[in-house]
PDB file of C-alpha atoms in Angstrom:
ATOM      1  CA  ASN A  21      37.393  18.841  65.042  1.00  0.00           C
ATOM      2  CA  ALA A  22      40.295  21.239  65.438  1.00  0.00           C
ATOM      3  CA  GLY A  23      42.913  21.222  62.715  1.00  0.00           C
ATOM      4  CA  VAL A  24      46.652  21.012  63.196  1.00  0.00           C
ATOM      5  CA  MET A  25      47.581  23.541  65.871  1.00  0.00           C
ATOM      6  CA  GLN A  26      50.949  25.220  65.832  1.00  0.00           C
ATOM      7  CA  ASN A  27      52.225  27.674  68.375  1.00  0.00           C
ATOM      8  CA  PRO A  28      53.478  30.217  68.640  1.00  0.00           C
ATOM      9  CA  ARG A  29      52.418  31.850  65.398  1.00  0.00           C
ATOM     10  CA  HIS A  30      55.391  34.203  65.546  1.00  0.00           C
ATOM     11  CA  LEU A  31      58.595  33.746  67.489  1.00  0.00           C
ATOM     12  CA  VAL A  32      61.479  36.178  67.799  1.00  0.00           C
ATOM     13  CA  ARG A  33      64.788  34.973  69.164  1.00  0.00           C
ATOM     14  CA  ARG A  34      68.192  36.556  69.530  1.00  0.00           C
ATOM     15  CA  ARG A  35      71.172  34.830  68.023  1.00  0.00           C
ATOM     16  CA  GLY A  36      72.372  32.070  70.331  1.00  0.00           C
ATOM     17  CA  GLN A  37      69.020  31.463  72.023  1.00  0.00           C
ATOM     18  CA  GLU A  38      66.892  28.348  71.741  1.00  0.00           C
ATOM     19  CA  ALA A  39      63.648  28.153  69.768  1.00  0.00           C
ATOM     20  CA  ARG A  40      60.932  25.632  70.613  1.00  0.00           C
ATOM     21  CA  LEU A  41      58.096  25.162  68.132  1.00  0.00           C
ATOM     22  CA  ARG A  42      55.028  23.147  69.054  1.00  0.00           C
ATOM     23  CA  CYS A  43      52.624  21.158  66.945  1.00  0.00           C
ATOM     24  CA  SER A  44      49.473  19.336  68.016  1.00  0.00           C
ATOM     25  CA  PRO A  45      48.245  17.021  65.236  1.00  0.00           C
ATOM     26  CA  MET A  46      44.637  16.523  64.305  1.00  0.00           C
ATOM     27  CA  LYS A  47      42.714  14.140  66.500  1.00  0.00           C
ATOM     28  CA  GLY A  48      43.294  10.597  65.301  1.00  0.00           C
ATOM     29  CA  HIS A  49      46.431  11.460  63.335  1.00  0.00           C
ATOM     30  CA  SER A  50      49.541   9.631  64.474  1.00  0.00           C
ATOM     31  CA  HIS A  51      52.019  10.865  61.846  1.00  0.00           C
ATOM     32  CA  VAL A  52      53.653  14.278  62.153  1.00  0.00           C
ATOM     33  CA  TYR A  53      55.876  16.022  59.611  1.00  0.00           C
ATOM     34  CA  TRP A  54      57.914  19.211  59.874  1.00  0.00           C
ATOM     35  CA  TYR A  55      58.777  21.392  56.884  1.00  0.00           C
ATOM     36  CA  ARG A  56      60.768  24.604  56.588  1.00  0.00           C
ATOM     37  CA  GLN A  57      60.044  27.409  54.154  1.00  0.00           C
ATOM     38  CA  LEU A  58      62.808  29.928  53.609  1.00  0.00           C
ATOM     39  CA  PRO A  59      61.809  33.321  52.142  1.00  0.00           C
ATOM     40  CA  GLU A  60      60.765  33.114  48.479  1.00  0.00           C
ATOM     41  CA  GLU A  61      61.191  29.324  48.417  1.00  0.00           C
ATOM     42  CA  GLY A  62      59.073  26.193  48.547  1.00  0.00           C
ATOM     43  CA  LEU A  63      58.653  23.972  51.577  1.00  0.00           C
ATOM     44  CA  LYS A  64      61.501  21.578  52.358  1.00  0.00           C
ATOM     45  CA  PHE A  65      60.988  18.375  54.299  1.00  0.00           C
ATOM     46  CA  MET A  66      62.783  18.155  57.632  1.00  0.00           C
ATOM     47  CA  VAL A  67      61.530  15.206  59.674  1.00  0.00           C
ATOM     48  CA  TYR A  68      58.754  12.614  59.941  1.00  0.00           C
ATOM     49  CA  LEU A  69      57.733  11.262  63.331  1.00  0.00           C
ATOM     50  CA  GLN A  70      55.278   8.855  64.828  1.00  0.00           C
ATOM     51  CA  LYS A  71      54.548   8.659  68.536  1.00  0.00           C
ATOM     52  CA  GLU A  72      57.880   8.223  70.361  1.00  0.00           C
ATOM     53  CA  ASN A  73      59.706   7.407  67.113  1.00  0.00           C
ATOM     54  CA  ILE A  74      61.620   9.349  64.506  1.00  0.00           C
ATOM     55  CA  ILE A  75      60.889   7.638  61.198  1.00  0.00           C
ATOM     56  CA  ASP A  76      62.823   9.832  58.758  1.00  0.00           C
ATOM     57  CA  GLU A  77      65.078  12.743  59.717  1.00  0.00           C
ATOM     58  CA  SER A  78      67.007  12.936  56.469  1.00  0.00           C
ATOM     59  CA  GLY A  79      66.015  16.570  55.952  1.00  0.00           C
ATOM     60  CA  MET A  80      67.150  17.809  59.354  1.00  0.00           C
ATOM     61  CA  PRO A  81      70.395  19.768  59.659  1.00  0.00           C
ATOM     62  CA  LYS A  82      72.904  17.608  61.493  1.00  0.00           C
ATOM     63  CA  GLU A  83      73.575  20.112  64.247  1.00  0.00           C
ATOM     64  CA  ARG A  84      71.402  22.247  66.518  1.00  0.00           C
ATOM     65  CA  PHE A  85      68.071  20.815  65.291  1.00  0.00           C
ATOM     66  CA  SER A  86      66.079  18.089  67.007  1.00  0.00           C
ATOM     67  CA  ALA A  87      62.485  16.891  67.010  1.00  0.00           C
ATOM     68  CA  GLU A  88      60.348  14.726  69.217  1.00  0.00           C
ATOM     69  CA  PHE A  89      56.793  13.451  69.370  1.00  0.00           C
ATOM     70  CA  PRO A  90      56.239  12.096  72.870  1.00  0.00           C
ATOM     71  CA  LYS A  91      53.560   9.663  73.934  1.00  0.00           C
ATOM     72  CA  GLU A  92      51.682  12.523  75.543  1.00  0.00           C
ATOM     73  CA  GLY A  93      51.654  16.083  74.327  1.00  0.00           C
ATOM     74  CA  PRO A  94      52.563  17.931  71.161  1.00  0.00           C
ATOM     75  CA  SER A  95      55.440  17.385  68.789  1.00  0.00           C
ATOM     76  CA  ILE A  96      58.340  19.752  69.445  1.00  0.00           C
ATOM     77  CA  LEU A  97      60.886  21.073  66.972  1.00  0.00           C
ATOM     78  CA  ARG A  98      63.869  22.457  68.877  1.00  0.00           C
ATOM     79  CA  ILE A  99      66.538  24.693  67.413  1.00  0.00           C
ATOM     80  CA  GLN A 100      69.497  25.397  69.671  1.00  0.00           C
ATOM     81  CA  GLN A 101      71.804  28.390  69.361  1.00  0.00           C
ATOM     82  CA  VAL A 102      69.776  29.968  66.581  1.00  0.00           C
ATOM     83  CA  VAL A 103      71.479  31.897  63.786  1.00  0.00           C
ATOM     84  CA  ARG A 104      70.053  34.418  61.305  1.00  0.00           C
ATOM     85  CA  GLY A 105      69.844  31.715  58.631  1.00  0.00           C
ATOM     86  CA  ASP A 106      67.277  29.845  60.743  1.00  0.00           C
ATOM     87  CA  SER A 107      64.758  32.637  60.111  1.00  0.00           C
ATOM     88  CA  ALA A 108      61.955  30.952  58.190  1.00  0.00           C
ATOM     89  CA  ALA A 109      58.405  29.689  58.412  1.00  0.00           C
ATOM     90  CA  TYR A 110      58.184  26.229  59.978  1.00  0.00           C
ATOM     91  CA  PHE A 111      55.155  24.153  59.083  1.00  0.00           C
ATOM     92  CA  CYS A 112      53.837  21.079  60.779  1.00  0.00           C
ATOM     93  CA  ALA A 113      51.479  18.621  59.094  1.00  0.00           C
ATOM     94  CA  SER A 114      49.758  15.471  60.283  1.00  0.00           C
ATOM     95  CA  SER A 115      48.204  12.468  58.606  1.00  0.00           C
ATOM     96  CA  PRO A 116      46.293   9.382  59.744  1.00  0.00           C
ATOM     97  CA  VAL A 117      47.616   5.852  59.503  1.00  0.00           C
ATOM     98  CA  GLY A 118      47.143   4.158  56.147  1.00  0.00           C
ATOM     99  CA  ARG A 119      45.652   7.122  54.324  1.00  0.00           C
ATOM    100  CA  VAL A 120      47.142   9.614  51.940  1.00  0.00           C
ATOM    101  CA  GLY A 121      46.720  13.250  52.653  1.00  0.00           C
ATOM    102  CA  TYR A 122      48.153  15.813  54.965  1.00  0.00           C
ATOM    103  CA  THR A 123      46.582  18.545  57.006  1.00  0.00           C
ATOM    104  CA  PHE A 124      48.925  21.488  57.484  1.00  0.00           C
ATOM    105  CA  GLY A 125      49.092  23.842  60.406  1.00  0.00           C
ATOM    106  CA  SER A 126      49.312  27.595  59.925  1.00  0.00           C
ATOM    107  CA  GLY A 127      53.036  27.643  60.545  1.00  0.00           C
ATOM    108  CA  THR A 128      55.379  29.367  62.972  1.00  0.00           C
ATOM    109  CA  ARG A 129      57.384  32.279  61.620  1.00  0.00           C
ATOM    110  CA  LEU A 130      60.743  32.353  63.357  1.00  0.00           C
ATOM    111  CA  THR A 131      62.746  35.549  63.203  1.00  0.00           C
ATOM    112  CA  VAL A 132      66.284  35.595  64.534  1.00  0.00           C
ATOM    113  CA  VAL A 133      67.597  39.055  65.382  1.00  0.00           C
TER     114      VAL A 133
ATOM    115  CA  ALA B 725      65.436  11.166  44.781  1.00  0.00           C
ATOM    116  CA  GLN B 726      62.479  13.013  43.404  1.00  0.00           C
ATOM    117  CA  THR B 727      62.559  16.527  42.022  1.00  0.00           C
ATOM    118  CA  VAL B 728      59.714  18.886  41.165  1.00  0.00           C
ATOM    119  CA  THR B 729      60.171  21.843  38.841  1.00  0.00           C
ATOM    120  CA  GLN B 730      57.910  24.819  38.365  1.00  0.00           C
ATOM    121  CA  SER B 731      59.341  26.930  35.578  1.00  0.00           C
ATOM    122  CA  GLN B 732      57.052  29.953  35.981  1.00  0.00           C
ATOM    123  CA  PRO B 733      57.996  32.034  39.043  1.00  0.00           C
ATOM    124  CA  GLU B 734      55.162  34.510  38.380  1.00  0.00           C
ATOM    125  CA  MET B 735      51.995  34.599  36.325  1.00  0.00           C
ATOM    126  CA  SER B 736      49.047  36.932  36.043  1.00  0.00           C
ATOM    127  CA  VAL B 737      45.560  36.566  34.621  1.00  0.00           C
ATOM    128  CA  GLN B 738      42.495  38.740  34.253  1.00  0.00           C
ATOM    129  CA  GLU B 739      39.486  37.956  36.382  1.00  0.00           C
ATOM    130  CA  ALA B 740      37.137  35.395  34.758  1.00  0.00           C
ATOM    131  CA  GLU B 741      39.814  34.145  32.357  1.00  0.00           C
ATOM    132  CA  THR B 742      41.644  30.814  32.344  1.00  0.00           C
ATOM    133  CA  VAL B 743      45.248  30.241  33.365  1.00  0.00           C
ATOM    134  CA  THR B 744      47.494  27.168  33.333  1.00  0.00           C
ATOM    135  CA  LEU B 745      50.384  26.609  35.736  1.00  0.00           C
ATOM    136  CA  SER B 746      53.123  24.190  34.702  1.00  0.00           C
ATOM    137  CA  CYS B 747      54.853  21.496  36.730  1.00  0.00           C
ATOM    138  CA  THR B 748      57.264  18.748  35.767  1.00  0.00           C
ATOM    139  CA  TYR B 749      58.776  16.121  38.001  1.00  0.00           C
ATOM    140  CA  ASP B 750      61.399  13.436  37.915  1.00  0.00           C
ATOM    141  CA  THR B 751      61.064  10.055  39.594  1.00  0.00           C
ATOM    142  CA  SER B 752      61.815   6.395  39.075  1.00  0.00           C
ATOM    143  CA  GLU B 753      58.740   5.414  41.073  1.00  0.00           C
ATOM    144  CA  ASN B 754      55.677   3.955  39.401  1.00  0.00           C
ATOM    145  CA  ASN B 755      53.171   4.502  42.209  1.00  0.00           C
ATOM    146  CA  TYR B 756      52.897   8.012  43.532  1.00  0.00           C
ATOM    147  CA  TYR B 757      50.643  10.994  44.104  1.00  0.00           C
ATOM    148  CA  LEU B 758      50.790  14.534  42.808  1.00  0.00           C
ATOM    149  CA  PHE B 759      49.294  17.581  44.454  1.00  0.00           C
ATOM    150  CA  TRP B 760      48.705  21.255  43.930  1.00  0.00           C
ATOM    151  CA  TYR B 761      48.711  23.417  47.050  1.00  0.00           C
ATOM    152  CA  LYS B 762      47.710  27.050  47.334  1.00  0.00           C
ATOM    153  CA  GLN B 763      49.383  29.409  49.800  1.00  0.00           C
ATOM    154  CA  PRO B 764      47.635  32.782  50.134  1.00  0.00           C
ATOM    155  CA  PRO B 765      49.204  35.678  52.053  1.00  0.00           C
ATOM    156  CA  SER B 766      47.847  34.154  55.272  1.00  0.00           C
ATOM    157  CA  ARG B 767      50.532  31.494  54.744  1.00  0.00           C
ATOM    158  CA  GLN B 768      48.085  28.614  55.247  1.00  0.00           C
ATOM    159  CA  MET B 769      48.801  25.635  52.968  1.00  0.00           C
ATOM    160  CA  ILE B 770      45.535  24.664  51.258  1.00  0.00           C
ATOM    161  CA  LEU B 771      45.150  21.508  49.186  1.00  0.00           C
ATOM    162  CA  VAL B 772      43.717  22.383  45.781  1.00  0.00           C
ATOM    163  CA  ILE B 773      43.716  19.053  43.972  1.00  0.00           C
ATOM    164  CA  ARG B 774      45.269  15.608  44.089  1.00  0.00           C
ATOM    165  CA  GLN B 775      46.064  13.024  41.401  1.00  0.00           C
ATOM    166  CA  GLU B 776      46.893   9.349  41.830  1.00  0.00           C
ATOM    167  CA  ALA B 777      49.479   8.192  39.282  1.00  0.00           C
ATOM    168  CA  TYR B 778      47.650   4.943  38.580  1.00  0.00           C
ATOM    169  CA  LYS B 779      44.546   6.819  37.452  1.00  0.00           C
ATOM    170  CA  GLN B 780      44.489   7.868  33.826  1.00  0.00           C
ATOM    171  CA  GLN B 781      41.576  10.217  34.310  1.00  0.00           C
ATOM    172  CA  ASN B 782      42.558  13.767  35.127  1.00  0.00           C
ATOM    173  CA  ALA B 783      41.359  15.042  38.509  1.00  0.00           C
ATOM    174  CA  THR B 784      38.864  17.905  38.659  1.00  0.00           C
ATOM    175  CA  GLU B 785      37.661  20.028  41.563  1.00  0.00           C
ATOM    176  CA  ASN B 786      35.136  22.666  40.517  1.00  0.00           C
ATOM    177  CA  ARG B 787      37.116  25.359  38.617  1.00  0.00           C
ATOM    178  CA  PHE B 788      40.403  23.506  39.065  1.00  0.00           C
ATOM    179  CA  SER B 789      41.561  20.687  36.819  1.00  0.00           C
ATOM    180  CA  VAL B 790      44.850  19.028  35.974  1.00  0.00           C
ATOM    181  CA  ASN B 791      46.479  17.718  32.842  1.00  0.00           C
ATOM    182  CA  PHE B 792      48.455  14.685  34.002  1.00  0.00           C
ATOM    183  CA  GLN B 793      50.865  13.258  31.432  1.00  0.00           C
ATOM    184  CA  LYS B 794      52.598  10.353  33.161  1.00  0.00           C
ATOM    185  CA  ALA B 795      54.994   9.468  30.355  1.00  0.00           C
ATOM    186  CA  ALA B 796      56.089  13.089  30.037  1.00  0.00           C
ATOM    187  CA  LYS B 797      56.126  13.519  33.849  1.00  0.00           C
ATOM    188  CA  SER B 798      54.046  16.625  33.546  1.00  0.00           C
ATOM    189  CA  PHE B 799      51.297  17.822  35.882  1.00  0.00           C
ATOM    190  CA  SER B 800      49.790  21.194  34.979  1.00  0.00           C
ATOM    191  CA  LEU B 801      46.987  22.994  36.823  1.00  0.00           C
ATOM    192  CA  LYS B 802      44.231  24.810  34.952  1.00  0.00           C
ATOM    193  CA  ILE B 803      42.175  27.410  36.762  1.00  0.00           C
ATOM    194  CA  SER B 804      38.988  28.399  34.939  1.00  0.00           C
ATOM    195  CA  ASP B 805      36.932  31.531  35.572  1.00  0.00           C
ATOM    196  CA  SER B 806      39.725  32.993  37.710  1.00  0.00           C
ATOM    197  CA  GLN B 807      38.636  34.891  40.812  1.00  0.00           C
ATOM    198  CA  LEU B 808      40.429  37.537  42.855  1.00  0.00           C
ATOM    199  CA  GLY B 809      40.604  35.062  45.742  1.00  0.00           C
ATOM    200  CA  ASP B 810      42.734  32.761  43.593  1.00  0.00           C
ATOM    201  CA  THR B 811      45.651  35.175  44.016  1.00  0.00           C
ATOM    202  CA  ALA B 812      48.255  33.130  45.882  1.00  0.00           C
ATOM    203  CA  MET B 813      51.461  31.142  45.582  1.00  0.00           C
ATOM    204  CA  TYR B 814      50.821  27.742  44.038  1.00  0.00           C
ATOM    205  CA  PHE B 815      53.034  24.756  44.796  1.00  0.00           C
ATOM    206  CA  CYS B 816      53.193  21.487  42.923  1.00  0.00           C
ATOM    207  CA  ALA B 817      54.180  18.514  45.102  1.00  0.00           C
ATOM    208  CA  PHE B 818      55.092  14.842  44.751  1.00  0.00           C
ATOM    209  CA  MET B 819      54.564  12.016  47.203  1.00  0.00           C
ATOM    210  CA  LYS B 820      55.818   8.477  46.830  1.00  0.00           C
ATOM    211  CA  HIS B 821      53.260   5.798  47.564  1.00  0.00           C
ATOM    212  CA  GLU B 822      54.002   4.227  50.925  1.00  0.00           C
ATOM    213  CA  THR B 823      51.892   2.011  53.167  1.00  0.00           C
ATOM    214  CA  SER B 824      52.796   4.292  56.042  1.00  0.00           C
ATOM    215  CA  GLY B 825      53.549   7.992  55.890  1.00  0.00           C
ATOM    216  CA  SER B 826      55.599   9.688  53.230  1.00  0.00           C
ATOM    217  CA  ARG B 827      57.206  13.058  52.688  1.00  0.00           C
ATOM    218  CA  LEU B 828      56.105  15.656  50.166  1.00  0.00           C
ATOM    219  CA  THR B 829      58.621  17.084  47.705  1.00  0.00           C
ATOM    220  CA  PHE B 830      57.617  20.589  46.643  1.00  0.00           C
ATOM    221  CA  GLY B 831      58.462  22.748  43.665  1.00  0.00           C
ATOM    222  CA  GLU B 832      59.614  26.324  44.141  1.00  0.00           C
ATOM    223  CA  GLY B 833      56.185  27.754  43.488  1.00  0.00           C
ATOM    224  CA  THR B 834      54.390  30.040  41.049  1.00  0.00           C
ATOM    225  CA  GLN B 835      53.021  33.365  42.283  1.00  0.00           C
ATOM    226  CA  LEU B 836      49.646  33.867  40.583  1.00  0.00           C
ATOM    227  CA  THR B 837      48.030  37.288  40.544  1.00  0.00           C
ATOM    228  CA  VAL B 838      44.433  37.679  39.392  1.00  0.00           C
ATOM    229  CA  ASN B 839      43.769  41.211  38.162  1.00  0.00           C
ATOM    230  CA  PRO B 840      40.331  42.860  38.284  1.00  0.00           C
TER     231      PRO B 840
END
């Protein structure tokens, strides 16, 4: 039973490019969460999704960031026109319906140069 | 809104000794969960221990135990017989009880170093 799979593990983008981060939840998990960890800081909630629905995006920056969790395929966190301040580790986690407890992926480290 | 505070940015302990990491939180909720996560240099987030707020008994997992003081909103982690592999960043986290999913609110972390 594979865990939460995130790819790529490392991503380098130039300023102004787009970054696409992928997350495949654990089998049987229908809830997906994205968190961002800036250097030397804790994880900050960004968005919570269920299949085809955004449940809570209160932690997402209003511009340039979007997330989706389609009926088929992985969840995608998209960052348009990246800036140096977007450099961080982005973690995805998943959980099953009706149960407490997350499983985290290994994260994607985004570096904007 | 919930907040989680870890007042010790760094701590160190000698191998085989005991260390306690502090965490306080602020919430108006009555039903919630508290967690300690470990993040080694590999960056993987590893669940160490979990506490349900409605349970008075402190959670224990092998060498890891918590001191949960609900009235004081305190949730400290005790690591006994520290091992070199315990060296990591430790995060305290809060989750509101929801019938569906819920976000985690993390503290800023405590970097623990276990010295040989």
